[in-house]
Structures are given as structure tokens and as C-alpha cells.
XYZ file of C-alpha atoms in Angstrom:
733
model
C 48.419 101.595 138.854
C 46.281 98.602 139.848
C 44.876 96.313 137.184
C 41.470 94.878 137.871
C 40.799 91.167 137.611
C 37.959 91.871 135.200
C 40.365 93.727 132.837
C 42.878 90.871 132.880
C 40.197 88.306 132.102
C 38.841 90.494 129.296
C 42.374 91.008 127.931
C 43.223 87.292 127.890
C 39.928 86.406 126.238
C 40.230 89.104 123.544
C 41.134 87.771 120.010
C 42.233 91.291 119.047
C 44.917 91.314 121.741
C 46.153 87.860 120.676
C 46.325 89.101 117.088
C 48.543 91.952 118.312
C 50.739 89.424 120.148
C 51.123 87.369 116.942
C 52.011 90.463 114.915
C 54.566 91.493 117.545
C 56.220 88.049 117.380
C 56.389 88.224 113.585
C 57.911 91.705 113.754
C 60.409 90.441 116.345
C 61.558 87.627 114.032
C 61.673 90.007 111.069
C 63.877 92.494 112.956
C 66.187 89.637 114.068
C 66.604 88.658 110.407
C 67.142 92.278 109.361
C 69.845 92.744 112.022
C 71.586 89.543 110.860
C 71.397 90.651 107.228
C 72.752 94.073 108.188
C 75.706 92.487 110.015
C 76.402 90.207 107.030
C 76.211 93.134 104.590
C 78.536 95.204 106.773
C 80.982 92.294 106.947
C 80.879 91.753 103.164
C 81.389 95.480 102.586
C 84.380 95.717 104.922
C 85.838 92.456 103.567
C 85.534 93.612 99.943
C 87.116 96.959 100.841
C 90.004 95.166 102.569
C 90.574 92.930 99.529
C 90.471 95.887 97.131
C 92.808 97.933 99.334
C 95.379 95.103 99.602
C 95.284 94.346 95.888
C 95.565 98.020 94.914
C 98.452 98.600 97.347
C 100.427 95.563 96.126
C 99.857 96.526 92.486
C 101.101 100.041 93.154
C 104.221 98.582 94.775
C 104.783 96.286 91.781
C 104.410 99.379 89.558
C 107.256 100.976 91.542
C 109.415 97.923 90.746
C 108.477 98.091 87.070
C 109.229 101.801 87.062
C 112.702 101.045 88.450
C 113.190 98.512 85.665
C 112.138 101.178 83.165
C 114.896 103.437 84.548
C 117.526 100.861 83.529
C 115.880 100.404 80.131
C 116.646 104.053 79.362
C 120.394 103.517 79.773
C 122.420 100.424 80.681
C 125.013 102.637 82.389
C 122.861 103.914 85.237
C 125.312 104.965 87.952
C 125.055 104.341 91.653
C 124.508 108.065 92.198
C 121.648 108.156 89.648
C 120.050 105.109 91.239
C 120.264 106.641 94.717
C 118.728 109.921 93.472
C 115.902 108.017 91.783
C 115.061 106.049 94.938
C 115.329 109.159 97.105
C 112.759 110.919 94.896
C 110.327 108.015 95.369
C 110.195 108.835 99.122
C 109.696 105.198 100.068
C 109.271 105.838 103.795
C 106.228 108.087 103.328
C 104.784 107.038 99.959
C 105.529 103.290 99.963
C 106.246 102.298 103.588
C 105.963 98.602 102.762
C 109.019 98.707 100.456
C 112.162 98.130 102.495
C 114.579 98.520 99.580
C 115.032 98.758 95.826
C 118.106 97.113 94.376
C 119.989 96.230 91.213
C 121.751 92.863 90.888
C 124.408 92.631 88.161
C 125.124 89.400 86.346
C 128.866 88.621 86.562
C 130.586 85.741 84.799
C 133.082 83.753 86.858
C 135.984 85.002 84.767
C 135.005 88.633 85.396
C 134.705 88.342 89.176
C 138.034 90.015 90.073
C 137.549 92.904 87.669
C 133.993 93.456 88.888
C 135.037 93.557 92.565
C 137.791 96.007 91.729
C 135.398 98.313 89.815
C 132.972 98.420 92.741
C 135.780 99.179 95.192
C 136.839 102.119 93.011
C 133.269 103.494 92.679
C 133.363 106.917 94.397
C 130.159 108.324 92.890
C 128.416 108.188 96.286
C 131.189 107.650 98.807
C 134.436 109.561 98.390
C 136.486 106.581 99.633
C 134.622 104.037 97.502
C 134.080 100.555 98.921
C 137.578 99.213 99.623
C 136.287 96.176 101.571
C 133.766 95.104 98.952
C 133.734 91.413 98.072
C 131.111 89.062 96.690
C 129.357 87.092 99.422
C 129.505 84.207 100.127
C 133.113 83.673 99.206
C 134.108 80.984 96.740
C 134.561 80.493 93.023
C 131.450 79.842 90.923
C 130.670 79.858 87.214
C 128.423 82.914 87.481
C 127.156 85.401 90.016
C 124.097 87.640 90.479
C 125.489 90.292 92.832
C 123.431 92.923 94.682
C 125.421 95.921 93.408
C 123.062 98.844 94.092
C 120.712 98.802 97.069
C 118.830 101.738 98.572
C 118.388 102.879 101.197
C 121.892 101.638 101.902
C 121.793 102.694 105.580
C 119.273 99.982 106.552
C 120.284 97.357 103.989
C 124.077 97.449 104.045
C 124.199 93.800 105.176
C 122.831 92.739 101.747
C 125.383 94.748 99.727
C 127.491 92.354 97.627
C 125.403 89.198 98.244
C 125.394 86.706 95.370
C 121.744 85.660 95.142
C 122.615 82.798 92.791
C 124.555 81.115 95.596
C 121.183 79.956 96.954
C 119.730 77.207 94.755
C 116.114 78.317 95.195
C 116.937 81.916 94.374
C 119.117 80.796 91.454
C 116.225 78.803 89.970
C 113.872 81.772 90.359
C 116.392 84.094 88.677
C 116.817 81.632 85.825
C 113.063 81.432 85.266
C 112.799 85.228 85.291
C 115.743 85.568 82.891
C 114.380 82.977 80.430
C 110.763 84.204 80.465
C 111.314 87.925 80.873
C 108.616 87.995 83.539
C 108.453 89.363 87.057
C 109.281 86.673 89.611
C 108.381 86.465 93.293
C 110.224 84.672 96.052
C 106.952 82.847 96.788
C 107.859 82.350 100.433
C 108.448 84.428 103.492
C 111.935 85.804 104.041
C 113.041 86.380 107.628
C 115.201 89.494 107.476
C 117.723 89.909 110.306
C 119.816 92.870 111.316
C 118.853 96.247 112.749
C 115.601 96.338 110.734
C 114.211 92.864 111.417
C 111.003 91.952 109.635
C 109.255 89.271 107.597
C 109.377 90.098 103.928
C 108.827 89.107 100.338
C 111.025 89.789 97.333
C 110.161 90.377 93.656
C 112.498 90.834 90.698
C 112.344 91.913 87.051
C 115.058 90.898 84.525
C 117.050 93.463 82.525
C 118.274 92.997 78.948
C 120.812 94.995 76.969
C 119.321 97.676 74.754
C 119.125 96.822 71.075
C 119.601 93.068 71.513
C 116.759 90.720 70.451
C 114.863 88.909 73.225
C 112.369 86.855 71.236
C 113.434 83.425 72.503
C 115.230 81.908 75.485
C 118.633 81.858 73.824
C 118.409 85.525 72.866
C 117.218 86.520 76.324
C 120.112 84.669 77.948
C 122.547 86.423 75.631
C 121.033 89.869 76.313
C 120.606 89.391 80.081
C 122.841 91.600 82.223
C 121.078 91.707 85.581
C 117.817 92.401 87.362
C 116.116 94.933 89.601
C 114.276 93.888 92.702
C 112.321 95.143 95.665
C 112.036 93.892 99.205
C 108.660 94.173 100.889
C 107.904 94.268 104.603
C 104.667 92.232 104.610
C 103.394 93.640 107.911
C 103.913 97.291 106.959
C 102.502 96.702 103.477
C 99.304 95.114 104.775
C 98.832 97.452 107.740
C 99.205 100.423 105.438
C 96.561 99.077 103.052
C 93.878 97.721 105.395
C 91.631 100.192 107.190
C 92.080 100.351 110.981
C 88.329 99.921 111.364
C 88.632 96.517 109.677
C 91.615 95.523 111.829
C 89.801 96.482 115.009
C 86.967 94.017 114.415
C 88.263 91.460 111.915
C 91.122 89.043 111.557
C 92.811 89.072 108.143
C 95.111 86.288 106.973
C 96.901 86.184 103.617
C 98.040 82.839 102.133
C 100.254 82.335 99.073
C 98.810 79.497 96.951
C 101.435 79.373 94.204
C 102.072 80.750 90.735
C 99.097 81.795 88.630
C 99.940 79.160 85.993
C 100.086 76.306 88.505
C 97.300 74.071 89.705
C 96.387 75.328 93.140
C 94.374 73.945 95.990
C 91.979 76.697 97.106
C 91.271 77.197 100.792
C 94.741 76.264 102.017
C 95.364 76.581 105.760
C 99.006 75.451 105.624
C 101.074 77.637 108.013
C 103.968 77.376 105.534
C 101.878 79.411 103.057
C 100.734 82.010 105.610
C 102.167 85.407 104.628
C 100.294 87.743 106.971
C 98.116 87.427 110.036
C 96.682 90.624 111.518
C 96.243 88.853 114.871
C 100.025 88.460 115.183
C 100.955 91.826 113.680
C 104.155 93.399 114.953
C 102.211 96.611 115.551
C 100.245 96.329 118.782
C 98.169 99.353 117.798
C 96.870 97.645 114.621
C 96.720 94.075 115.934
C 93.402 92.319 115.300
C 91.575 90.139 117.832
C 92.735 86.519 117.752
C 89.560 85.021 116.280
C 89.519 81.212 116.195
C 88.265 80.067 112.734
C 86.572 77.037 114.310
C 84.262 78.906 116.702
C 80.573 79.482 116.092
C 78.949 82.887 115.609
C 81.525 83.647 112.900
C 81.490 85.291 109.467
C 84.198 83.941 107.110
C 85.103 85.031 103.600
C 87.950 83.849 101.362
C 88.842 85.712 98.195
C 91.604 85.180 95.651
C 93.734 87.910 94.143
C 96.517 87.893 91.551
C 99.724 89.590 92.710
C 102.320 89.696 89.978
C 103.035 86.089 88.984
C 101.427 84.585 92.093
C 97.976 84.050 93.526
C 97.148 85.026 97.110
C 94.104 84.051 99.118
C 92.767 86.441 101.745
C 90.792 84.942 104.613
C 88.729 87.478 106.561
C 87.031 86.503 109.817
C 84.777 88.466 112.146
C 82.506 87.609 115.019
C 78.880 88.345 114.329
C 78.569 89.887 117.786
C 81.382 92.363 117.011
C 79.437 93.752 114.034
C 76.182 94.203 115.917
C 75.970 97.094 118.366
C 73.966 97.082 121.540
C 71.067 98.913 119.968
C 70.794 96.299 117.172
C 70.880 93.459 119.713
C 68.082 94.975 121.739
C 66.084 96.295 118.788
C 64.197 93.033 118.145
C 63.272 92.797 121.815
C 62.274 96.434 121.830
C 60.006 95.719 118.864
C 58.531 92.643 120.578
C 58.008 94.357 123.905
C 56.819 97.519 122.216
C 54.359 95.536 120.109
C 53.029 93.712 123.133
C 52.791 96.938 125.062
C 51.179 98.664 122.106
C 48.593 95.898 121.732
C 47.881 96.033 125.427
C 47.703 99.824 125.381
C 45.285 99.880 122.470
C 43.110 97.309 124.141
C 43.227 99.231 127.391
C 42.060 102.374 125.563
C 39.227 100.398 124.080
C 38.454 98.899 127.479
C 38.584 102.287 129.182
C 36.075 103.694 126.676
C 33.752 100.859 127.551
C 34.179 101.340 131.290
C 33.467 105.097 131.113
C 35.264 107.997 132.721
C 36.875 106.026 135.541
C 39.872 105.182 133.385
C 40.226 108.576 131.676
C 42.646 110.120 134.214
C 44.818 106.993 134.288
C 44.933 106.869 130.507
C 45.953 110.527 130.383
C 48.878 109.804 132.702
C 50.021 106.919 130.503
C 49.856 109.102 127.392
C 51.916 111.784 129.148
C 54.563 109.183 129.919
C 54.576 108.036 126.307
C 54.942 111.631 125.139
C 57.981 112.141 127.339
C 59.450 108.916 126.024
C 58.838 110.137 122.486
C 60.597 113.411 123.241
C 63.517 111.482 124.674
C 63.551 109.237 121.586
C 63.490 112.317 119.349
C 66.449 113.797 121.222
C 68.323 110.496 120.895
C 67.497 110.271 117.191
C 68.759 113.831 116.653
C 71.963 112.984 118.468
C 72.515 109.854 116.369
C 71.857 111.781 113.149
C 73.821 114.861 114.312
C 70.702 116.860 113.461
C 69.582 119.694 115.745
C 66.489 121.870 115.571
C 65.498 125.356 116.700
C 62.635 127.837 116.545
C 62.711 131.633 116.623
C 60.155 134.358 117.222
C 61.127 137.120 114.713
C 59.490 139.808 116.833
C 61.384 139.120 120.062
C 64.371 137.356 118.411
C 64.081 134.685 121.127
C 65.242 131.216 120.071
C 64.695 127.738 121.487
C 67.390 125.143 120.715
C 67.188 121.370 120.941
C 69.788 119.524 122.998
C 71.611 118.373 119.845
C 71.846 121.979 118.603
C 73.734 122.838 121.788
C 76.084 119.901 121.130
C 76.688 120.967 117.524
C 77.597 124.517 118.591
C 79.741 123.148 121.422
C 78.023 125.132 124.161
C 76.422 123.967 127.382
C 72.648 123.961 127.792
C 72.605 126.832 130.279
C 69.111 128.165 129.587
C 66.021 127.498 127.498
C 65.953 130.700 125.464
C 68.770 132.350 123.518
C 68.894 135.527 121.458
C 69.211 135.742 117.681
C 72.454 137.740 117.963
C 74.034 134.960 120.055
C 73.134 132.521 117.266
C 74.735 134.752 114.614
C 77.882 135.138 116.753
C 78.527 131.408 116.374
C 78.394 131.621 112.529
C 81.787 131.841 110.806
C 82.566 135.506 109.970
C 82.916 134.776 106.243
C 79.458 133.141 106.118
C 77.618 135.359 108.614
C 76.292 137.957 106.154
C 74.937 135.277 103.826
C 73.092 133.527 106.677
C 71.753 136.810 108.072
C 70.522 137.892 104.630
C 68.807 134.534 104.077
C 66.958 134.811 107.375
C 66.038 138.487 106.987
C 64.782 138.226 103.382
C 62.627 135.129 104.045
C 58.860 135.528 104.038
C 56.042 133.104 105.018
C 55.218 130.890 102.057
C 58.770 130.999 100.627
C 60.689 127.829 99.899
C 62.925 128.753 102.784
C 66.640 128.948 103.445
C 68.846 125.919 102.678
C 72.604 126.526 102.785
C 75.842 124.915 103.832
C 78.048 127.131 105.973
C 80.587 127.073 108.789
C 80.175 127.621 112.506
C 82.790 128.354 115.172
C 82.483 126.466 118.457
C 83.454 127.995 121.792
C 86.884 126.313 121.690
C 87.562 127.777 118.220
C 86.877 124.585 116.282
C 85.386 125.227 112.837
C 82.649 122.817 111.707
C 80.603 122.587 108.513
C 76.807 122.459 108.915
C 73.744 122.456 106.687
C 70.958 124.796 107.817
C 67.375 124.474 106.578
C 64.899 127.164 107.648
C 61.182 127.356 106.937
C 59.183 130.548 107.394
C 55.708 129.964 108.800
C 53.439 130.713 111.715
C 52.250 129.092 114.926
C 48.707 127.987 115.731
C 47.736 131.547 116.620
C 48.955 132.879 113.247
C 52.047 134.529 114.710
C 55.148 134.514 112.472
C 57.623 131.802 113.437
C 60.914 130.484 112.024
C 61.655 126.777 112.285
C 65.107 125.511 111.449
C 67.277 122.417 111.474
C 71.059 122.262 111.585
C 73.078 119.171 110.649
C 76.796 118.611 111.234
C 78.225 117.671 107.782
C 81.929 118.129 108.566
C 82.780 114.475 107.898
C 80.923 114.547 104.588
C 82.749 117.718 103.523
C 86.137 116.237 104.378
C 85.271 113.067 102.475
C 84.238 115.063 99.410
C 87.456 117.111 99.528
C 89.519 113.929 99.810
C 87.631 112.428 96.868
C 88.222 115.558 94.807
C 91.944 115.473 95.555
C 92.046 111.786 94.641
C 90.297 112.463 91.327
C 92.748 115.263 90.505
C 95.691 113.006 91.328
C 94.269 110.213 89.175
C 93.753 112.626 86.307
C 97.377 113.854 86.591
C 98.582 110.248 86.598
C 96.505 109.460 83.499
C 97.950 112.466 81.683
C 101.452 111.403 82.670
C 100.831 107.880 81.412
C 99.625 109.253 78.070
C 102.765 111.359 77.731
C 104.983 108.420 78.587
C 103.107 106.215 76.123
C 103.475 108.771 73.314
C 107.184 109.215 74.067
C 107.670 105.448 74.034
C 105.795 105.130 70.747
C 107.984 107.834 69.264
C 111.128 106.117 70.519
C 110.094 102.674 69.256
C 109.102 104.088 65.859
C 112.464 105.874 65.608
C 114.365 102.729 66.625
C 112.511 100.626 64.042
C 113.103 103.229 61.348
C 116.768 103.853 62.143
C 117.879 100.313 62.940
C 115.609 97.777 61.251
C 114.745 100.056 58.315
C 118.408 100.682 57.455
C 119.231 97.004 57.770
C 116.399 96.012 55.433
C 117.441 98.713 52.948
C 121.003 97.395 52.869
C 119.687 93.832 52.483
C 117.463 94.876 49.591
C 120.390 96.542 47.794
C 122.395 93.325 48.131
C 119.507 91.190 46.882
C 118.905 93.605 43.963
C 122.555 93.255 42.958
C 122.237 89.464 43.175
C 119.098 89.679 41.025
C 120.962 91.624 38.355
C 123.897 89.170 38.317
C 121.788 85.999 38.106
C 119.186 87.249 35.635
C 120.973 85.715 32.610
C 123.259 83.059 34.032
C 121.055 81.335 36.638
C 117.347 81.657 35.766
C 116.100 79.311 38.499
C 118.241 80.985 41.157
C 117.132 84.347 39.820
C 113.495 83.400 40.406
C 114.268 82.624 44.094
C 116.119 85.935 44.344
C 113.105 87.785 42.938
C 110.834 86.031 45.459
C 113.163 87.136 48.272
C 113.112 90.669 46.845
C 109.304 90.674 46.910
C 109.328 89.424 50.502
C 111.720 92.223 51.421
C 109.435 94.816 49.809
C 106.454 93.418 51.700
C 108.439 93.513 54.944
C 109.465 97.139 54.370
C 105.836 98.034 53.684
C 104.734 96.255 56.876
C 107.396 98.070 58.916
C 106.268 101.414 57.509
C 102.692 100.562 58.517
C 103.863 99.663 62.036
C 105.814 102.938 62.307
C 102.784 104.934 61.176
C 100.557 103.118 63.679
C 103.003 103.882 66.486
C 103.496 107.532 65.536
C 102.792 108.779 62.008
C 105.805 110.603 60.658
C 103.448 113.147 59.183
C 102.964 114.551 62.699
C 106.424 116.078 62.371
C 105.125 118.102 59.395
C 102.477 119.836 61.483
C 98.984 119.274 62.809
C 97.257 120.200 59.537
C 99.259 117.678 57.525
C 98.702 114.983 60.156
C 94.932 115.501 60.168
C 94.763 115.467 56.368
C 96.743 112.195 56.332
C 94.472 110.632 58.978
C 91.339 111.634 57.068
C 92.768 110.099 53.893
C 93.574 106.880 55.802
C 90.045 106.867 57.238
C 88.500 107.171 53.764
C 90.784 104.418 52.414
C 90.186 101.934 55.275
C 86.464 102.483 55.886
C 85.048 103.551 52.526
C 83.066 106.256 54.379
C 82.954 109.688 52.749
C 84.581 112.348 54.899
C 84.676 116.146 54.503
C 87.469 118.100 56.183
C 86.786 121.793 56.854
C 89.556 123.876 58.396
C 91.514 127.131 58.061
C 93.891 127.512 55.169
C 96.578 128.613 57.657
C 98.662 126.090 59.599
C 97.785 125.532 63.268
C 100.925 125.957 65.378
C 100.664 123.895 68.540
C 103.195 122.379 70.866
C 103.891 118.677 70.401
C 101.793 117.621 73.410
C 98.639 119.420 72.238
C 99.129 118.407 68.619
C 99.659 114.744 69.502
C 96.658 114.703 71.880
C 94.387 116.321 69.283
C 95.576 113.818 66.669
C 94.931 110.875 69.024
C 91.462 112.232 69.842
C 90.702 112.371 66.117
C 92.026 108.814 65.664
C 89.903 107.444 68.526
C 86.782 109.299 67.349
C 87.109 107.998 63.778
C 87.750 104.483 65.107
C 84.505 104.727 67.095
C 82.692 105.814 63.920
C 83.977 102.712 62.087
C 83.159 100.330 64.955
C 79.859 101.632 66.265
C 78.268 104.496 64.287
C 77.231 102.670 61.059
C 77.640 106.031 59.368
C 77.948 106.805 55.641
C 79.244 110.357 55.934
C 81.495 112.236 58.376
C 82.280 115.974 58.599
C 85.365 117.222 60.478
C 85.709 120.924 61.321
C 88.799 122.562 62.813
C 88.787 126.253 63.698
C 89.674 128.765 66.401
C 87.059 130.425 68.578
C 87.588 132.794 71.535
C 91.141 131.662 72.300
C 90.270 127.990 71.876
C 90.982 125.450 69.178
C 87.711 123.706 68.324
C 87.494 120.321 66.600
C 83.993 119.124 65.711
C 83.372 115.610 64.342
C 79.844 114.939 63.041
C 78.510 111.661 61.608
C 75.087 110.596 60.300
C 75.133 107.240 62.122
C 72.839 105.568 64.616
C 73.762 107.872 67.489
C 74.748 107.022 71.048
C 72.181 105.421 73.329
C 72.234 106.576 76.996
C 72.933 103.085 78.306
C 75.866 102.780 75.878
C 77.258 106.204 76.826
C 77.370 105.237 80.516
C 78.555 101.676 79.920
C 81.560 100.472 81.916
C 83.115 99.319 78.591
C 83.010 102.719 76.842
C 86.756 103.145 77.333
C 87.242 105.034 74.040
C 85.129 108.007 75.089
C 86.619 107.871 78.595
C 90.125 108.049 77.100
C 89.147 111.010 74.914
C 87.695 112.855 77.927
C 90.816 112.242 80.021
C 93.109 113.536 77.251
C 91.001 116.685 76.936
C 90.852 117.265 80.704
C 94.641 116.925 80.832
C 94.829 119.902 78.456
C 92.290 121.917 80.522
C 89.832 121.532 77.664
C 86.151 120.653 77.345
C 84.388 117.759 75.635
C 80.740 117.910 74.500
C 78.729 115.029 73.007
C 75.524 115.850 71.137
C 73.632 112.742 70.084
C 70.249 111.079 69.900
C 69.317 107.542 68.826
C 69.061 107.416 65.034
C 70.122 111.054 64.552
C 73.891 110.803 64.407
C 76.539 112.079 66.797
C 78.576 115.271 67.128
C 81.751 115.260 69.240
C 83.064 118.762 69.960
C 86.463 119.347 71.533
C 87.580 122.711 72.953
C 91.307 123.084 73.733
C 92.783 126.377 75.051
C 95.579 127.814 72.897
C 97.815 130.889 73.022
C 96.607 134.023 71.258
C 99.244 133.556 68.549
C 98.913 129.790 68.238
C 97.052 130.151 64.936
C 97.869 132.518 62.082
C 96.066 135.851 61.980
C 94.713 135.372 58.467
C 90.900 135.457 58.202
C 89.230 132.065 58.403
C 87.901 130.776 55.085
C 86.409 127.330 55.692
C 86.713 125.259 52.563
C 86.112 121.630 51.662
C 89.533 120.027 51.237
C 88.244 116.482 50.920
C 89.522 116.367 47.351
């Protein structure tokens, strides 16, 4: 197409065209900024995910170590066979690949060295021949030893069996700090592990104290100390298992140890001695990151701190800007600029052609045809990028026209323009075919249409999830026509299923934690009652006898004795309060008695009137359900005291349709929506999790200024409650 000199002169002299040029330049700069902001946002998102993943993974590994310590707190005489079974059940290789070993180091006094070595040699709990060659390493006589006695898996860590960690001054100091403080301690430096399983690692340990011995101060902890449990971590495997491969493919991640969390630290350290992990030098070639130089330009850098046990780590994440911007983003600003210039020129040419009459009409039509084809190509590309296909169907002839992306979604080649309706249905999964057919057959013009998620089967047998949207209408001639879109949502479905499984696992873990917490409360309450309570009772008897003997002969001494007796009574009262707070003894008398006691305590502490309405028969529940229901009542009444500003509370407990229903109603200020959804509303969250753990239901009915009703439904067995008729009475006294 030739451009006349007159048109060029007119174009250059036109202020409208120059205005279009200016707008195109502004749009170009705006798109450049948007692309940069998008790359920065993507980098921040990936960096934050990497930090969260690393911190969560390390915390879960520390929880494994603490769980191992808890095993030894149940019984000081854990055998080698029990320890091996415990570690085997953890499935370290698949569940915690970054943990190379779990171990127990026993404290041995110098005088007990020979006897200790002999006992280990005779230990046949795992090996029938024992360990006849066992000896503490390194050899030599020392005042005390911290010997690695149990270590699993033994097959890959046999070289460490029998090592005295206290022989190394740095390790000895760390063990001493852990023993005296009772806190988890980290090696704080990289450990180069040799042998058949060479790696760079990190070690953490938790001290162990004898059951029943006080550990309130350093002297008591030293006296009660009998060893420690520890874990060895393979830094590379730990980090590579936590950080997403997508992050490693485009970013360089370096982890630095900056010291203990109670020390003064210099942020932003680059000291190689503090470098714990560098994805660019990873031992796994598959997951190795590009070696990005921190000093180069065109670089995004982010440093974040995280607390890991007793130490603080800094993660440095680097990525090239160019690696986060795809080719389309790079060219988009130029496409906008060129498109704007072309658009301005095209608009002016249309205007010019109208002024110069019909001579330009044919040429303009050709240009518009070209633009239309480009638009169709752009539409096809957009459908491909969005995984969204389209189709139309003539209901009378059942002939269908598919877009190119629809062919891709169904996994068939574009062999012809028109397909038949039956061929379309053949690609629908057999279990979903009738539903799709019925939706298409029953649809009428003017209906809302068909919108369903279903499965399709590709030619190679692959099953994919799609979302189909169909609208029933007509063409320009009034002939009935079906228009539909089909989107591949397989990835979204898989993500939702994974999220659902994760939520179920988290809920199971929460329920387990609640059970463990209740068991521990029960144990602590029993220990306080049996040990400390008996001791105080014996002490009070002795002081009472001393009071009787000094009443006449030593008045001044008798007054001191009476003061001591009063202190003892106050202490006993305090201990009883502590025991009741941990686990009220009234729970052992049944759920009804426990609820009545809690209501009485609520009235006494808060001064709020409270009516209790429940069956005259006892509710027979297992300990787990009874304890959970009691804790739910406790938490609900605590929320009333803290937040409701109520003057009256009604508690109802009854059975309904195989469920035990507890309804708590107050006349307080109600729950505001923003408060209900607040991130700090942990009380209600805890109540919901307890109820979900029992397969129950939790309903909140509330409005600002109109009070709140919390209703709990917990499934029970048909004979869990007596068969006597329910007669709800006010037992508030």
C-alpha cells in the first residue's frame, strides 16, 4: 500500500495524531511500571513463601526433638528397643528427610565409667550379641562424660555410637548451658559429617531431668540432670525439602546464622563462617539455584530474620528481575506503544479517508480485515493462556463448532471444522455424562443456562476436570443456538483437594494436642495431690503437734508456730486451687456434678446470676467427651466474663435426636461481626476445634446489643443418657 505525500504531510501537521502519540508514550511508561511492580510483587510473594516454608519446616523438626524428649519424660528407663521402635514409627526418611538421626546421650560420672561400659556391652535388647566392643570415645579418663548411648538409625550413624560429646570443649560448654537453663541448645555452627553419609549438618539438644526431682534453680537442675536427647539435621535436605522448586529454579537462597536470640546481633551479615545454606551450591544438582552475584545490577534482594529454637537465622533471597519477567511482559510495553501509535495513525487514516472520498474505502476495508484476523488470533492465544475453550451447537442438526483451545482441552487433533453432538458426549466421563446431557436437553432459550463442573476423558485415557457454561439463545436469524465455554480446572481441583486434606490433618493434630494437654493436666494434678499434698499434710500434723506443746510453755514461740500453721493452710488452699484449675476433681464424679461445680464457681467469681437447666438424670459420657464439653463450658463462661458485659446467663443441657445439646445464652452486648472474624478470637476458635474433633456442630446466634447464644451439638450413643423423661428444672439454688 502506497502512502501519498499529501497524507504524510497532513498526518505530521495534525495535533490529534500528536495527542495520540503522547498518550501512547504515557501508556508505554505506565505498562513498564506495571511490569516492574508485577515482578517485584511476584518476588516478594515467592520470598515470603520461602521464608514461611523454611521456618515451618524447622519448627516441625524441633517439635520432633521435643517429642523425643517427652518420651524420656514418661519414664527414665526407656530401653534401646523402645527408643528404636519410637524412631522407626516417626518414619524419618519420608516424613522428616532433613533429620539424619535422633539420639540419647547419657551423663556418666568418671567413677561410673567402667560399670556403664559394661552395661552397654551386655545390652541385648536390639542385638542378640550385645555390643562387646563398646567403649567411650575418645579414650582417656575424665571427670564426667556425655556419651551417645542410643542413636537411630544406627545403620547410618554407627560411627557416632559411644562418642563423649563433652570431650570437645565447645560442645561441653553448650551442654552445660543447656543443663543449667533447661533450654534447647543448638550447635550454632556447621558440622561436617564424614563417613558413608557425608553431609553438612546442624545439631540441637534438649536436657533431661529425673522425674520427681525439683528443677527450679541451677543447683537443682544439675542434681536432677541425667542426660539429653538430640537430633542431627542435614541442612541441604532440610532446606531443599522446605523450599519450593519453583523458587529454587529462579532464585538464590542463602541462610546465615547470626547468633543466639538473647545476644546482640549484627543484621545483614555476609560472613562465610555464618553461612549455613546456599542453594547455588546445593549438593542436589536437580534443585541447585543459579549462581546469582549479589553485587550485580538488575537484582531483587530481600533479607528476613527468623527465630529457630534458641538462635536467629537470616535468609537472603536474590533473583534477577529479568528471570521474573517473561517474554510477553518484556514486549508488552512496546506492544502498547506500537499499538497506540498504529491506532492513532489508523484512526487518523480513517478520518483522512472519509475526507478523501471513496478512493480509500477498499484499502481501509483490507486493513480492517487484517485487524480482524489478528483479533481472532489474539482471541485464540488468550483462550490458550486461560485454558478456556468455546463452542457452538445447532440443536436441530447437532453440528458443533469448536475453538482451537477446545480441541486442546479434549486432547484431540483439529481434523475438521464441524463435529457431532454425540462425539462431544463421548468425551464426557461416563459418571457425569447423563447429568451433562440432561442439562443440555432441558435448557430453553431465556434460561440462566447450564453451569457445572464435570470430568472429561481425553483420547489417551487421561481424566481432566472442566467447568462448562452453556447459554441457550438464538442467532441473528432467530434460529435456536447453544453457545458454550469449557475451562480446564484440573489444577484448581487438585489444589482444593490438597487443601482439604491439609485442613483435616491439622484438625486431627489439634484434637491430639488437646488430648495430650488434658492427659498432662490430669497427670500434673495427680502428682501435686499425691506428692506435694501428702507432704504438706504431714508437715501440718507436725506443726499442729508443736503448736499444742508450746501453747503453755513458750508463748512467743507458739505465736510463730501458729503463723507457720496459717501459712501452711494458705498453701494447701492454693494447691487445691491449682489442682482444680488443672483438672477439677469433680470431673471424676460425672459430667453433671462437674457442670454444677463450674456454674457455682462462675457465680462466685463473676457475681453474674446464672440459671442451670438440665435433666435430672446423669449424663453418661466417655472421659474425652465429658472433658471436652466441660472445657467448652469453661471457655464460654470465661468469654462472658471478659467480653459480654452480661448480668444474667442461662445454661441448658439436654438430649435431642441422638445428640447432646448444650446451649449457653447471655444478655450481654453481643458479638460484632468484625470481632467474630478477628485474628485474636482464639477462644471461639478453640471451642470450634474441640467440637469438630468430636464430629459435633457449633452455632453462634448473636446481634450487637442483643446478647449471644452459643449452641453445641455433640453426637452420643443411644444409651448415653438415661431413659427417664426430661423434666427441665432450675437448679441454680
